[in-house]
Amino acid sequence: MPVLEIRHPLIRHKIGLMRRADISTKNFRELAQEVGALLTYEATKDLRLESYEIEGWAGPVQVEKISGKKITVVPILRAGIGMLDGVLSLIPGAKVSAVGVARNEETLQAHTYLEKLVPEINERLAMIIDPMLATGASMVATIDLLKKAGCKEIRAMVLVAAPEGIKAVNDAHPDVQIYTASIDQCLNEHGYIIPGLGDAGDKIFGTKQKDA
Ligand SMILES: O=P(O)(O)OC[C@H]1O[C@H](OP(=O)(O)OP(=O)(O)O)[C@H](O)[C@@H]1O
Ligand SMILES: O=c1cc[nH]c(=O)[nH]1
Ligand SMILES: [Mg+2]
């Protein structure tokens, strides 16, 4: 499935602000949530609707509601937490399935350390959130475990994606649609996205601010 780069002016503007080397933790956090919400708006625009009747102020009126599968949002810890409130601001009823994946900074392999999935996840649309899609190893590991748990429909929302990561996800899981605020140029020799955002987890949590 092709990747969708959402080139909305608000997203372009906010991602531009996030790239500043001297950005504060507070600003980075706020912008990650805001872009998370804007990506959610796009990634849900094809959800099915059904109409039903309510009693309105002037009598009966036909209105609509989202029908079909319920949603579970799947933040990849840690950094995925940085988009979670933004996503939930638009889909407040969604259940949250936390998946912990850490990238080994030397081998760039993904290590899964936590899997807290909601019940009946096989009946839900899973929306994975993570600011960064670099080599794709963390995303592929997350999709692997969701499919093992029975998920049939999976979407991924990332702030910034490298072509290498998009290819890795597409090769392993061509059925998964990726939504991103920016397709960047490449990875550097340490597996960091160029121009990218630096280490998103560190910037969201206020841990070390050193960029590779
Ligand atoms: O595509 P990949 O090459 O796998 O890299 C991307 C992953 O790396 C970062 O997480 P990290 O492992 O640094 O964990 P953190 O969220 O705890 O900082 C990021 O949030 C992604 O999960
Ligand atoms: O550029 C990158 C790559 C992996 N993880 C990050 O936080 N940033
Ligand atoms: Mg990190």
Coordinates of C-alpha atoms and ligand atoms in Angstrom, one line a residue:
M1 CA 0.0 0.0 0.0
P2 CA 1.4 3.4 -0.9
V3 CA 2.5 5.7 1.9
L4 CA 0.4 8.9 2.3
E5 CA 2.4 12.1 3.0
I6 CA -0.2 14.5 4.3
R7 CA 1.0 17.9 2.9
H8 CA -1.6 20.1 4.7
P9 CA -0.2 23.6 5.4
L10 CA -0.7 23.3 9.2
I11 CA 1.3 20.1 9.2
R12 CA 4.1 21.5 7.0
H13 CA 4.2 24.5 9.4
K14 CA 4.3 22.5 12.6
I15 CA 6.9 19.9 11.3
G16 CA 9.1 22.9 10.3
L17 CA 8.9 24.2 13.9
M18 CA 9.8 20.7 15.2
R19 CA 13.1 20.6 13.3
R20 CA 14.7 23.5 15.1
A21 CA 17.8 22.3 16.9
D22 CA 17.0 24.5 19.9
I23 CA 13.4 23.5 20.4
S24 CA 12.3 23.2 24.0
T25 CA 10.8 20.0 25.4
K26 CA 7.5 21.8 26.0
N27 CA 7.2 23.0 22.4
F28 CA 8.3 19.7 20.9
R29 CA 5.7 17.8 23.1
E30 CA 2.9 20.2 22.1
L31 CA 3.7 20.0 18.4
A32 CA 4.0 16.2 18.5
Q33 CA 0.4 16.0 19.9
E34 CA -0.9 18.6 17.5
V35 CA 0.5 16.8 14.4
G36 CA -0.7 13.5 15.9
A37 CA -4.2 14.9 15.9
L38 CA -3.9 16.3 12.3
L39 CA -2.7 12.9 11.1
T40 CA -5.6 11.2 12.8
Y41 CA -8.0 13.5 11.0
E42 CA -6.6 12.2 7.7
A43 CA -6.2 8.6 8.7
T44 CA -9.8 8.3 9.7
K45 CA -11.4 10.0 6.8
D46 CA -12.6 6.8 5.1
L47 CA -14.3 5.3 8.2
R48 CA -17.7 4.0 7.5
L49 CA -20.8 5.8 8.8
E50 CA -24.3 4.7 9.5
S51 CA -27.3 6.9 9.9
Y52 CA -29.8 6.9 12.7
E53 CA -32.7 9.0 13.9
I54 CA -32.7 11.2 17.0
E55 CA -35.2 13.6 18.5
G56 CA -33.9 17.1 17.5
W57 CA -35.0 20.5 18.6
A58 CA -37.5 20.7 15.7
G59 CA -38.5 17.0 15.7
P60 CA -37.0 13.8 14.4
V61 CA -33.7 14.2 12.5
Q62 CA -31.4 11.7 10.7
V63 CA -27.8 12.0 12.0
E64 CA -24.7 9.8 11.4
K65 CA -22.3 7.8 13.6
I66 CA -19.1 5.9 12.9
S67 CA -20.0 2.2 12.3
G68 CA -18.1 -1.0 11.9
K69 CA -14.9 -1.9 13.8
K70 CA -13.9 -0.1 17.0
I71 CA -10.5 1.3 17.2
T72 CA -7.4 0.6 19.4
V73 CA -4.6 3.1 19.3
V74 CA -1.2 1.4 19.6
P75 CA 1.6 3.8 20.9
I76 CA 5.1 2.3 20.5
L77 CA 6.7 3.2 23.8
R78 CA 8.3 5.4 24.7
A79 CA 8.0 8.1 22.0
G80 CA 4.6 7.0 20.7
I81 CA 3.2 8.3 24.0
G82 CA 4.1 11.8 22.7
M83 CA 1.3 11.6 20.1
L84 CA -1.3 9.8 22.1
D85 CA -3.3 12.7 23.6
G86 CA -3.5 14.3 20.2
V87 CA -4.9 11.2 18.7
L88 CA -7.3 10.6 21.6
S89 CA -8.5 14.2 21.3
L90 CA -10.3 13.1 18.1
I91 CA -11.2 9.5 19.0
P92 CA -11.7 9.7 22.7
G93 CA -13.5 6.4 22.9
A94 CA -10.5 4.4 21.5
K95 CA -8.9 1.8 23.7
V96 CA -5.1 1.9 24.0
S97 CA -2.8 -1.1 23.4
A98 CA 0.7 -0.2 24.6
V99 CA 3.7 -1.9 22.9
G100 CA 7.2 -1.3 24.2
V101 CA 9.9 -1.6 21.5
A102 CA 13.5 -0.4 22.0
R103 CA 15.9 0.0 19.2
N104 CA 19.4 -1.2 19.9
E105 CA 21.5 1.8 18.9
E106 CA 24.4 -0.3 17.7
T107 CA 22.7 -3.1 15.8
L108 CA 19.5 -1.1 15.0
Q109 CA 17.6 -4.3 15.8
A110 CA 14.2 -3.9 17.6
H111 CA 13.7 -5.5 21.0
T112 CA 10.1 -5.9 22.2
Y113 CA 9.8 -5.5 26.0
L114 CA 6.1 -4.9 26.6
E115 CA 2.9 -6.0 25.1
K116 CA -0.3 -4.8 26.8
L117 CA -3.0 -5.3 24.2
V118 CA -6.7 -4.6 24.8
P119 CA -9.1 -7.6 24.8
E120 CA -10.7 -8.6 21.5
I121 CA -8.1 -6.7 19.6
N122 CA -8.8 -9.0 16.6
E123 CA -12.1 -7.1 16.2
R124 CA -10.6 -3.7 16.1
L125 CA -8.9 -1.4 13.7
A126 CA -5.4 -0.9 15.1
M127 CA -3.8 2.5 14.6
I128 CA -0.1 2.4 15.5
I129 CA 1.6 5.7 16.5
D130 CA 5.3 6.5 16.7
P131 CA 7.0 9.8 15.8
M132 CA 9.8 8.1 13.9
L133 CA 10.0 5.5 11.1
A134 CA 13.7 5.1 10.5
T135 CA 14.9 1.6 9.5
G136 CA 11.4 0.3 10.1
A137 CA 12.5 -2.5 12.4
S138 CA 10.4 -1.2 15.4
M139 CA 7.3 -0.8 13.2
V140 CA 7.7 -4.2 11.5
A141 CA 8.1 -5.8 15.0
T142 CA 4.9 -4.1 16.2
I143 CA 2.9 -5.1 13.2
D144 CA 4.2 -8.6 13.5
L145 CA 2.9 -8.9 17.1
L146 CA -0.4 -7.3 16.3
K147 CA -1.0 -9.7 13.4
K148 CA 0.0 -12.6 15.7
A149 CA -2.7 -11.3 18.1
G150 CA -5.3 -11.5 15.3
C151 CA -5.4 -7.9 14.0
K152 CA -6.6 -7.8 10.4
E153 CA -6.7 -4.0 9.7
I154 CA -3.7 -2.0 10.7
R155 CA -2.7 1.6 10.0
A156 CA 0.4 3.4 11.0
M157 CA 0.8 7.1 11.8
V158 CA 4.3 8.6 12.0
L159 CA 5.5 12.2 12.1
V160 CA 8.6 11.6 10.0
A161 CA 9.4 8.6 7.7
A162 CA 12.6 7.6 6.0
P163 CA 12.4 5.9 2.6
E164 CA 14.3 2.9 4.1
G165 CA 11.6 2.4 6.8
I166 CA 8.7 2.8 4.3
K167 CA 10.3 0.2 2.1
A168 CA 10.8 -2.2 5.1
V169 CA 7.2 -1.9 6.2
N170 CA 5.9 -2.2 2.6
D171 CA 8.0 -5.3 1.9
A172 CA 7.0 -7.1 5.2
H173 CA 3.4 -5.8 5.4
P174 CA 2.1 -4.4 2.1
D175 CA -1.5 -4.3 3.6
V176 CA -0.6 -1.6 6.2
Q177 CA -1.2 2.0 5.2
I178 CA 1.3 4.5 6.5
Y179 CA 0.3 8.1 7.1
T180 CA 3.2 10.6 7.7
A181 CA 3.7 14.3 8.0
S182 CA 6.9 14.1 6.1
I183 CA 8.9 11.7 3.9
D184 CA 12.5 12.7 4.6
Q185 CA 15.7 12.1 2.7
C186 CA 17.6 9.2 4.1
L187 CA 19.2 7.7 7.2
N188 CA 22.6 8.6 8.4
E189 CA 25.3 6.1 9.4
H190 CA 23.8 5.8 12.9
G191 CA 20.3 5.1 11.6
Y192 CA 19.0 8.5 12.3
I193 CA 16.6 10.3 9.9
I194 CA 18.0 13.2 7.9
P195 CA 16.9 15.9 8.2
G196 CA 14.6 14.3 10.8
L197 CA 13.9 15.5 14.3
G198 CA 16.8 14.0 16.2
D199 CA 15.9 11.6 19.0
A200 CA 12.2 12.0 19.4
G201 CA 11.9 10.0 22.6
D202 CA 14.6 12.1 24.3
K203 CA 13.0 15.3 23.1
I204 CA 9.5 14.3 24.3
F205 CA 10.7 12.9 27.7
G206 CA 13.4 15.5 28.3
T207 CA 16.1 13.0 28.6
K208 CA 19.4 13.5 26.8
Q209 CA 19.1 16.0 24.0
K210 CA 22.1 14.8 22.0
D211 CA 21.4 14.2 18.3
A212 CA 23.3 11.6 16.4
Ligands
LIG1 O1 12.6 2.5 12.6 P1 13.6 2.2 13.6 O2 15.0 2.1 13.1 O3 13.2 1.0 14.4 O4 13.7 3.4 14.6 C1 12.5 4.1 15.1 C2 12.3 3.8 16.5 O5 13.3 4.4 17.3 C3 12.7 5.3 18.3 O6 12.4 4.6 19.5 P2 13.6 4.2 20.5 O7 13.9 2.7 20.3 O8 14.7 5.2 20.5 O9 12.8 4.2 21.9 P3 12.2 5.4 22.7 O10 10.9 5.6 22.2 O11 12.1 4.8 24.1 O12 13.1 6.5 22.7 C4 11.4 5.7 17.6 O13 10.5 6.2 18.5 C5 11.0 4.4 16.9 O14 10.3 3.6 17.8
LIG2 O1 15.9 9.7 13.6 C1 15.5 8.9 14.5 C2 15.7 7.5 14.4 C3 15.2 6.7 15.4 N1 14.7 7.3 16.5 C4 14.6 8.6 16.6 O2 14.1 9.1 17.7 N2 15.0 9.4 15.6
MG3 MG 14.7 7.0 21.4

